[in-house]
CSV table of C-alpha atoms and ligand atoms in Angstrom, one decimal:
chain,number,residue,atom,x,y,z
E,11,MET,CA,0.1,0.1,-0.1
E,12,ILE,CA,1.2,3.1,-1.0
E,13,PHE,CA,0.3,6.0,1.7
E,14,TYR,CA,0.2,9.9,0.7
E,15,GLY,CA,3.4,11.0,2.8
E,16,LYS,CA,6.3,9.5,4.9
E,17,GLN,CA,9.1,10.7,6.5
E,18,ASP,CA,13.0,9.3,5.6
E,19,VAL,CA,15.5,8.8,8.4
E,20,ASN,CA,18.6,7.7,7.9
E,21,GLU,CA,21.9,6.1,9.7
E,22,THR,CA,23.1,9.7,10.3
E,23,ASP,CA,19.7,10.4,11.5
E,24,ILE,CA,19.6,8.2,14.2
E,25,ARG,CA,23.4,8.5,15.2
E,26,ALA,CA,22.4,12.0,15.8
E,27,VAL,CA,19.6,10.7,18.3
E,28,GLU,CA,21.5,8.5,20.1
E,29,GLU,CA,24.4,10.7,20.6
E,30,VAL,CA,22.1,12.7,22.6
E,31,LEU,CA,21.0,9.7,24.4
E,32,ARG,CA,24.1,8.8,25.6
E,33,SER,CA,24.9,12.6,26.4
E,34,ASP,CA,24.2,14.9,30.0
E,35,PHE,CA,20.5,16.4,28.7
E,36,LEU,CA,17.5,14.9,27.1
E,37,THR,CA,16.0,18.5,27.2
E,38,GLN,CA,16.7,21.9,27.6
E,39,GLY,CA,20.2,21.3,26.3
E,40,PRO,CA,22.3,22.3,23.5
E,41,ALA,CA,20.7,20.7,20.8
E,42,ILE,CA,17.9,23.1,21.2
E,43,GLU,CA,19.7,26.0,20.6
E,44,ARG,CA,21.6,24.3,17.7
E,45,PHE,CA,18.1,23.3,16.0
E,46,GLU,CA,16.9,26.7,16.1
E,47,ARG,CA,19.9,28.4,15.0
E,48,CYS,CA,20.3,26.2,12.1
E,49,VAL,CA,16.6,27.0,10.9
E,50,ALA,CA,16.6,30.4,11.6
E,51,ASP,CA,20.4,30.9,9.6
E,52,TYR,CA,18.6,28.7,6.7
E,53,CYS,CA,15.4,31.1,6.8
E,54,GLY,CA,17.1,34.1,6.9
E,55,ALA,CA,15.3,34.8,10.3
E,56,LYS,CA,16.2,36.7,13.4
E,57,TYR,CA,14.8,34.1,16.1
E,58,ALA,CA,13.0,30.7,16.3
E,59,VAL,CA,11.8,29.0,19.0
E,60,ALA,CA,11.5,25.4,19.4
E,61,VAL,CA,8.1,23.8,20.3
E,62,THR,CA,6.3,20.5,20.6
E,63,ASN,CA,4.5,21.0,17.5
E,64,ALA,CA,2.9,23.1,15.4
E,65,THR,CA,-0.6,23.6,16.6
E,66,SER,CA,1.4,24.5,20.1
E,67,ALA,CA,3.2,27.3,17.9
E,68,LEU,CA,0.5,28.7,16.5
E,69,HIS,CA,-0.7,29.0,20.0
E,70,ILE,CA,1.9,30.5,21.6
E,71,ALA,CA,2.4,32.6,18.6
E,72,CYS,CA,-1.2,34.0,19.0
E,73,LEU,CA,-0.9,34.7,22.3
E,74,ALA,CA,2.1,36.5,21.9
E,75,ALA,CA,0.4,38.9,19.0
E,76,GLY,CA,-1.8,39.7,22.0
E,77,LEU,CA,-4.9,37.9,20.5
E,78,GLY,CA,-7.4,37.3,23.3
E,79,LYS,CA,-11.2,37.8,24.2
E,80,GLY,CA,-13.1,40.2,22.2
E,81,ASP,CA,-10.5,39.8,19.0
E,82,VAL,CA,-10.7,38.3,15.7
E,83,LEU,CA,-8.6,36.1,13.7
E,84,TRP,CA,-8.8,35.0,10.3
E,85,THR,CA,-7.4,32.4,8.3
E,86,SER,CA,-8.3,29.9,5.1
E,87,PRO,CA,-10.8,27.4,4.9
E,88,ILE,CA,-8.6,24.7,3.5
E,89,THR,CA,-6.4,24.2,6.0
E,90,PHE,CA,-5.8,21.8,8.7
E,91,VAL,CA,-8.1,22.9,12.3
E,92,ALA,CA,-5.0,24.1,13.8
E,93,SER,CA,-4.8,26.8,12.1
E,94,ALA,CA,-8.1,28.3,13.4
E,95,ASN,CA,-7.9,26.7,16.9
E,96,CYS,CA,-5.1,28.9,17.7
E,97,ALA,CA,-7.4,31.5,17.9
E,98,ARG,CA,-10.0,29.2,20.2
E,99,TYR,CA,-7.4,28.6,22.7
E,100,CYS,CA,-6.7,32.2,23.1
E,101,GLY,CA,-11.0,33.1,23.6
E,102,ALA,CA,-10.6,34.7,20.2
E,103,ASP,CA,-12.9,34.3,17.5
E,104,VAL,CA,-11.6,33.1,13.8
E,105,ASP,CA,-13.2,34.1,10.4
E,106,PHE,CA,-12.6,32.6,7.2
E,107,VAL,CA,-11.3,34.2,3.9
E,108,ASP,CA,-12.0,32.3,1.1
E,109,ILE,CA,-9.5,30.7,-1.7
E,110,ASP,CA,-8.0,31.6,-5.0
E,111,ASP,CA,-9.2,29.4,-7.5
E,112,LYS,CA,-6.0,28.6,-8.9
E,113,THR,CA,-3.6,28.7,-5.9
E,114,TYR,CA,-6.2,26.7,-3.2
E,115,ASN,CA,-4.1,29.6,-0.9
E,116,MET,CA,-6.3,32.7,1.1
E,117,SER,CA,-7.6,34.8,-1.9
E,118,VAL,CA,-5.9,38.4,-1.6
E,119,THR,CA,-9.2,40.0,-3.8
E,120,ALA,CA,-11.5,38.0,-1.1
E,121,LEU,CA,-9.2,39.3,1.5
E,122,GLU,CA,-9.1,42.9,0.6
E,123,GLU,CA,-13.2,42.9,0.1
E,124,LYS,CA,-13.5,41.4,3.6
E,125,LEU,CA,-11.2,43.9,5.1
E,126,ARG,CA,-13.4,46.6,3.8
E,127,GLN,CA,-16.7,45.4,5.2
E,128,ALA,CA,-14.9,44.3,8.5
E,129,GLU,CA,-13.5,48.0,8.6
E,130,ALA,CA,-17.0,49.4,7.9
E,131,ALA,CA,-18.7,47.0,10.7
E,132,GLY,CA,-16.1,48.1,13.1
E,133,ARG,CA,-14.8,44.4,13.6
E,134,LEU,CA,-11.0,44.0,11.8
E,135,PRO,CA,-9.2,41.1,12.2
E,136,LYS,CA,-6.3,41.3,15.1
E,137,VAL,CA,-4.3,38.5,13.4
E,138,VAL,CA,-4.4,36.9,9.8
E,139,VAL,CA,-2.6,33.5,9.1
E,140,PRO,CA,-2.0,32.6,5.5
E,141,VAL,CA,-1.8,29.1,5.0
E,142,HIS,CA,1.4,28.3,2.4
E,143,LEU,CA,-0.5,25.3,1.0
E,144,ALA,CA,1.2,22.4,-0.3
E,145,GLY,CA,4.3,24.3,0.4
E,146,GLN,CA,3.6,27.0,-2.1
E,147,SER,CA,3.9,30.2,-0.4
E,148,CYS,CA,0.5,32.7,-0.5
E,149,ASP,CA,0.6,36.4,-2.3
E,150,MET,CA,3.0,37.8,1.1
E,151,LYS,CA,3.6,40.9,-0.3
E,152,ARG,CA,0.3,42.2,-0.7
E,153,ILE,CA,-1.0,40.8,2.4
E,154,HIS,CA,2.0,42.5,3.7
E,155,GLU,CA,0.4,45.8,2.0
E,156,LEU,CA,-3.0,45.0,3.6
E,157,ALA,CA,-1.6,44.3,7.0
E,158,THR,CA,0.0,47.7,6.8
E,159,ALA,CA,-2.8,49.1,5.5
E,160,TYR,CA,-5.3,47.8,8.1
E,161,GLY,CA,-3.0,47.2,11.3
E,162,PHE,CA,-3.6,43.7,11.5
E,163,MET,CA,-0.8,41.0,12.3
E,164,VAL,CA,0.4,38.5,10.0
E,165,LEU,CA,1.1,35.1,11.4
E,166,GLU,CA,2.1,32.7,8.0
E,167,ASP,CA,1.1,29.1,9.2
E,168,ALA,CA,4.2,27.4,6.9
E,169,SER,CA,3.9,24.1,8.1
E,170,HIS,CA,3.9,22.8,4.7
E,171,ALA,CA,6.7,25.2,3.2
E,172,VAL,CA,10.2,24.6,4.9
E,173,GLY,CA,12.2,25.2,2.3
E,174,ALA,CA,10.1,26.8,-0.3
E,175,GLU,CA,11.0,30.1,-1.7
E,176,TYR,CA,9.0,33.1,-2.3
E,177,LEU,CA,10.7,36.1,-4.6
E,178,GLY,CA,14.0,34.8,-4.1
E,179,GLY,CA,13.9,34.5,-0.3
E,180,LYS,CA,13.2,31.6,1.9
E,181,VAL,CA,9.8,30.8,3.4
E,182,GLY,CA,10.1,31.6,7.0
E,183,SER,CA,12.5,34.6,6.5
E,184,CYS,CA,9.5,36.7,7.6
E,185,ALA,CA,10.3,39.2,5.4
E,186,PHE,CA,6.5,39.7,5.0
E,187,SER,CA,4.9,38.4,8.3
E,188,ASP,CA,5.2,39.1,11.7
E,189,MET,CA,6.1,35.3,12.6
E,190,ALA,CA,5.7,31.9,10.9
E,191,VAL,CA,5.1,28.9,11.7
E,192,PHE,CA,6.6,25.3,10.9
E,193,SER,CA,5.9,21.7,11.5
E,194,PHE,CA,8.1,18.8,11.7
E,195,HIS,CA,5.3,16.1,11.7
E,196,PRO,CA,6.8,13.3,10.2
E,197,VAL,CA,4.4,13.8,6.7
E,198,LYS,CA,5.8,17.3,6.4
E,199,ILE,CA,9.1,17.7,4.7
E,200,ILE,CA,11.8,17.2,7.3
E,201,THR,CA,10.6,15.4,11.1
E,202,THR,CA,11.3,15.8,14.8
E,203,GLY,CA,8.9,13.0,15.4
E,204,GLU,CA,6.4,16.0,17.0
E,205,GLY,CA,7.9,19.2,16.5
E,206,GLY,CA,7.4,22.4,16.1
E,207,MET,CA,8.7,26.3,15.4
E,208,VAL,CA,8.1,29.8,15.4
E,209,LEU,CA,10.1,32.7,13.7
E,210,THR,CA,10.3,35.9,14.0
E,211,ASN,CA,12.6,39.1,13.4
E,212,SER,CA,11.4,41.0,16.6
E,213,LYS,CA,13.0,40.7,19.7
E,214,GLU,CA,10.1,41.5,21.4
E,215,LEU,CA,8.2,38.8,20.4
E,216,TYR,CA,10.5,36.3,20.6
E,217,GLU,CA,11.1,37.1,24.3
E,218,LYS,CA,7.2,36.5,24.8
E,219,LEU,CA,7.5,33.5,22.8
E,220,THR,CA,10.3,32.2,24.7
E,221,LEU,CA,8.3,33.4,28.4
E,222,TYR,CA,4.7,31.0,26.9
E,223,ARG,CA,7.0,28.1,26.2
E,224,SER,CA,8.3,27.6,29.3
E,225,HIS,CA,5.3,28.5,32.0
E,226,GLY,CA,5.8,31.7,32.0
E,227,ILE,CA,8.9,31.8,33.9
E,228,THR,CA,12.0,33.9,33.5
E,229,ARG,CA,15.7,34.1,34.9
E,230,ASP,CA,16.6,37.4,33.6
E,231,PRO,CA,16.6,40.0,35.9
E,232,ALA,CA,15.5,42.6,33.2
E,233,PHE,CA,12.4,41.2,33.2
E,234,MET,CA,11.5,40.8,37.1
E,235,THR,CA,9.3,42.9,39.3
E,236,GLN,CA,12.1,42.8,42.4
E,237,GLU,CA,16.1,42.3,42.7
E,238,SER,CA,16.8,38.9,42.6
E,239,ASP,CA,16.6,37.0,45.9
E,240,GLY,CA,19.5,35.0,44.7
E,241,PRO,CA,21.0,32.2,42.6
E,242,TRP,CA,18.1,30.0,42.6
E,243,TYR,CA,16.2,32.5,42.2
E,244,TYR,CA,13.3,32.8,38.7
E,245,GLN,CA,9.7,34.5,38.5
E,246,GLN,CA,6.7,33.3,36.3
E,247,ILE,CA,5.8,36.9,35.2
E,248,ASN,CA,2.6,35.2,33.0
E,249,LEU,CA,0.4,32.1,32.3
E,250,GLY,CA,2.7,30.0,30.1
E,251,PHE,CA,2.4,26.3,29.1
E,252,ASN,CA,5.4,23.4,28.6
E,253,PHE,CA,5.5,23.3,25.2
E,254,ARG,CA,9.2,22.6,25.1
E,255,MET,CA,10.9,20.1,22.7
E,256,THR,CA,13.3,17.8,23.8
E,257,ASP,CA,16.8,17.6,22.7
E,258,ILE,CA,16.3,14.2,21.0
E,259,GLN,CA,14.0,15.6,18.9
E,260,ALA,CA,16.1,18.6,18.3
E,261,ALA,CA,18.6,16.6,17.3
E,262,LEU,CA,16.7,14.4,14.8
E,263,GLY,CA,15.9,17.8,13.8
E,264,CYS,CA,19.0,19.2,13.1
E,265,SER,CA,20.3,16.2,11.2
E,266,GLN,CA,17.5,16.4,8.7
E,267,MET,CA,18.1,19.9,8.0
E,268,GLN,CA,21.2,19.1,6.4
E,269,ARG,CA,19.3,16.8,4.2
E,270,LEU,CA,16.2,19.3,3.6
E,271,ASP,CA,17.7,20.7,0.4
E,272,GLU,CA,17.8,16.9,-1.2
E,273,PHE,CA,14.2,16.3,0.3
E,274,VAL,CA,13.1,19.5,-1.1
E,275,ALA,CA,15.0,18.6,-5.0
E,276,ARG,CA,13.2,15.3,-4.9
E,277,ARG,CA,9.6,16.5,-4.1
E,278,ARG,CA,9.9,19.4,-7.0
E,279,TYR,CA,11.8,16.4,-9.1
E,280,LEU,CA,8.5,14.0,-8.6
E,281,ALA,CA,6.2,17.1,-8.5
E,282,ALA,CA,7.1,18.0,-12.2
E,283,ARG,CA,7.3,14.2,-13.4
E,284,TYR,CA,3.4,14.3,-12.3
E,285,ASP,CA,2.6,17.3,-13.8
E,286,LYS,CA,4.0,15.5,-17.5
E,287,LEU,CA,2.6,12.1,-16.4
E,288,LEU,CA,-0.7,13.9,-15.7
E,289,GLU,CA,-1.3,16.2,-19.0
E,290,ARG,CA,-3.4,14.0,-20.8
E,291,LEU,CA,-5.9,12.8,-17.7
E,292,PRO,CA,-8.9,14.3,-17.0
E,293,LEU,CA,-7.2,16.7,-13.9
E,294,VAL,CA,-6.0,20.0,-13.0
E,295,THR,CA,-2.8,19.8,-12.0
E,296,PRO,CA,-1.2,22.3,-9.4
E,297,HIS,CA,-0.5,25.9,-10.5
E,298,VAL,CA,2.1,27.4,-9.5
E,299,MET,CA,2.7,31.4,-9.2
E,300,SER,CA,6.0,32.9,-10.9
E,301,ASP,CA,7.1,34.4,-7.9
E,302,SER,CA,7.4,31.0,-6.0
E,303,VAL,CA,9.1,27.7,-6.1
E,304,PRO,CA,7.2,25.4,-3.6
E,305,SER,CA,8.3,22.5,-1.1
E,306,TRP,CA,5.7,20.2,-2.5
E,307,HIS,CA,4.7,18.9,1.1
E,308,ILE,CA,1.5,17.4,-1.0
E,309,TYR,CA,0.8,17.4,-4.7
E,310,ILE,CA,-3.3,18.1,-5.2
E,311,VAL,CA,-5.1,17.4,-8.1
E,312,ARG,CA,-8.6,18.8,-8.5
E,313,VAL,CA,-10.6,16.0,-11.1
E,314,ASP,CA,-13.0,17.2,-13.8
E,315,PHE,CA,-16.0,16.0,-13.0
E,316,SER,CA,-17.5,16.7,-16.9
E,317,ARG,CA,-15.4,14.0,-18.0
E,318,VAL,CA,-15.3,11.7,-15.6
E,319,LYS,CA,-18.0,9.1,-14.8
E,320,ARG,CA,-17.1,8.0,-11.7
E,321,THR,CA,-18.0,9.7,-8.2
E,322,LYS,CA,-14.7,11.0,-6.0
E,323,GLN,CA,-15.9,8.1,-3.7
E,324,GLU,CA,-15.4,5.5,-6.2
E,325,ILE,CA,-12.5,6.9,-7.3
E,326,PHE,CA,-11.1,6.5,-3.8
E,327,GLU,CA,-11.9,3.0,-3.3
E,328,LYS,CA,-11.5,2.0,-6.8
E,329,MET,CA,-7.6,3.4,-6.1
E,330,ARG,CA,-7.0,1.9,-2.7
E,331,GLU,CA,-8.1,-1.2,-4.5
E,332,ARG,CA,-5.4,-1.1,-6.2
E,333,GLY,CA,-2.6,-0.4,-3.8
E,334,VAL,CA,-3.0,3.4,-3.7
E,335,THR,CA,-4.4,5.3,-1.1
E,336,LEU,CA,-5.5,9.1,-2.0
E,337,ASN,CA,-6.1,11.6,0.7
E,338,LEU,CA,-7.8,15.1,0.6
E,339,HIS,CA,-6.6,18.3,2.1
E,340,TYR,CA,-9.0,19.3,3.7
E,341,ILE,CA,-12.5,19.4,4.5
E,342,PRO,CA,-13.6,23.1,4.7
E,343,VAL,CA,-12.6,23.7,8.3
E,344,HIS,CA,-15.8,26.4,8.5
E,345,THR,CA,-18.0,23.3,8.0
E,346,GLN,CA,-16.7,21.1,10.9
E,347,PRO,CA,-19.3,20.7,13.3
E,348,TYR,CA,-17.4,22.6,16.3
E,349,TYR,CA,-17.3,25.7,13.7
E,350,GLU,CA,-21.0,25.4,12.2
E,351,GLN,CA,-21.8,25.2,16.2
E,352,LEU,CA,-20.2,28.8,16.5
E,353,GLY,CA,-22.3,29.8,13.6
E,354,HIS,CA,-20.1,29.3,10.7
E,355,ARG,CA,-22.1,28.5,7.4
E,356,SER,CA,-20.5,26.7,3.8
E,357,GLU,CA,-21.8,29.2,1.8
E,358,GLU,CA,-19.5,31.3,3.5
E,359,CYS,CA,-16.8,30.4,1.4
E,360,PRO,CA,-18.1,29.1,-2.2
E,361,GLU,CA,-14.7,28.9,-3.8
E,362,ALA,CA,-13.4,26.3,-0.8
E,363,MET,CA,-17.0,24.3,-1.2
E,364,LYS,CA,-15.9,23.7,-4.5
E,365,TYR,CA,-12.4,22.6,-4.1
E,366,TYR,CA,-13.4,20.1,-1.9
E,367,GLU,CA,-16.0,18.4,-4.4
E,368,GLU,CA,-13.0,18.0,-6.9
E,369,ALA,CA,-9.3,18.0,-4.7
E,370,MET,CA,-7.6,15.0,-4.3
E,371,THR,CA,-4.0,14.4,-3.2
E,372,LEU,CA,-1.6,11.7,-4.5
E,373,PRO,CA,1.2,10.5,-2.8
E,374,LEU,CA,4.7,12.4,-2.9
E,375,TYR,CA,7.4,11.5,-0.2
E,376,TYR,CA,11.0,11.8,-0.9
E,377,ASP,CA,11.3,8.0,-1.0
E,378,LEU,CA,9.0,7.2,-3.6
E,379,THR,CA,10.5,5.7,-7.0
E,380,ASP,CA,10.1,6.4,-10.3
E,381,GLU,CA,8.4,3.0,-10.7
E,382,GLU,CA,5.9,3.7,-8.0
E,383,GLN,CA,4.8,7.0,-9.4
E,384,ASN,CA,4.2,5.3,-13.1
E,385,MET,CA,1.8,2.4,-10.5
E,386,ILE,CA,0.2,5.3,-9.2
E,387,VAL,CA,-0.2,7.4,-12.7
E,388,ASP,CA,-1.5,4.5,-14.8
E,389,LYS,CA,-3.8,2.9,-11.9
E,390,LEU,CA,-5.3,6.5,-12.1
E,391,ARG,CA,-5.7,6.2,-15.7
E,392,GLU,CA,-7.1,3.2,-15.7
E,393,VAL,CA,-9.9,4.4,-12.7
E,394,LEU,CA,-10.5,7.6,-14.0
F,12,PLP,C1,0.5,19.4,10.1
F,12,PLP,C2,-0.5,20.7,10.2
F,12,PLP,C3,0.0,21.9,11.5
F,12,PLP,C4,-0.3,21.1,12.5
F,12,PLP,O1,1.4,20.5,13.1
F,12,PLP,P1,1.5,19.5,14.1
F,12,PLP,O2,3.0,20.1,14.3
F,12,PLP,O3,0.8,18.6,13.5
F,12,PLP,O4,1.1,20.5,15.7
F,12,PLP,C5,-1.1,23.2,11.7
F,12,PLP,N1,-1.2,23.4,10.6
F,12,PLP,C6,-1.1,23.0,9.0
F,12,PLP,C7,-1.2,23.8,7.8
F,12,PLP,C8,-0.7,21.7,8.9
F,12,PLP,O5,-0.2,21.0,7.9
């Protein structure tokens, strides 16, 4: 059975983890800082904060942005639920901006229109979370311009986009945002088992992020309300969490970072190969903007049902019978029962609903061979 994604861990990765297991620190040791420095330098960002996963990264990023009760966060409906849930953890409301019909990322035209209406209604968002679907950057330059005009913060959910490029820079540089979040879940581009990171160029946000990661506790006298009692002294100055990554995970992350360019190159090769192999099938292959070089976390196609007799359920079942598990990224978040209970309706985002009718994700990962890819395409031709 071929699944849509899977990690690649080699002997070098395993040795890096083993080294930590034989060292003095399993957590809060030197590997964390090494990993943070490595990712920040790769992306060209000033600061990085490693945490337990991208969900907790989004959570503390929202807290650092000052998001709270009475505030609103906007994101795309075509994302994993975590991009929206982070606002709810902070007591804030969520609203959804419909997607672009070509890239399936948040539509900047829809965003602009929604901002105009929200301004008139006096309910502008505090934070906007663009999600770089499949590892293709959103139109960050224009989102940044709108952020300046309307005064909201930009938090990139770059969970799919480790290694992606936009306007000649790396995604994660935060050139057009306040913060960016990566996920290191095994299906993503590089892995730490579970893991996530927030990147930023703001010292102030960085300091808040490190506090929220670890109980709101500081040992820095500059942040304390009184003189230190002695060498043992620390203060808790806000309500943080234990969202720390272990050194075992960070060591794996450092090792995986050495392989990132190789991972992404293979994914780009396979994506280009899919483009060619699928040319004559009744499918719409991914559209890549000229300013973008995606990292290809996933490869999404849309079925042209005017030319296909089968239903989507049939396509999924027949492919499964033939040893290939398809996937769907994602069920529009605003249609989830939890968000419906909060008053959201499917009509809010018509493009997202149309996308959901037609989209499917084909297997794509570093390890996938050309022969396996040929087989997937052959089966798909058969089934369609
Ligand atoms: C995977 C993913 C997340 C959550 O990542 P975890 O590390 O599993 O918490 C958030 N947003 C998007 C877009 C993702 O794909």
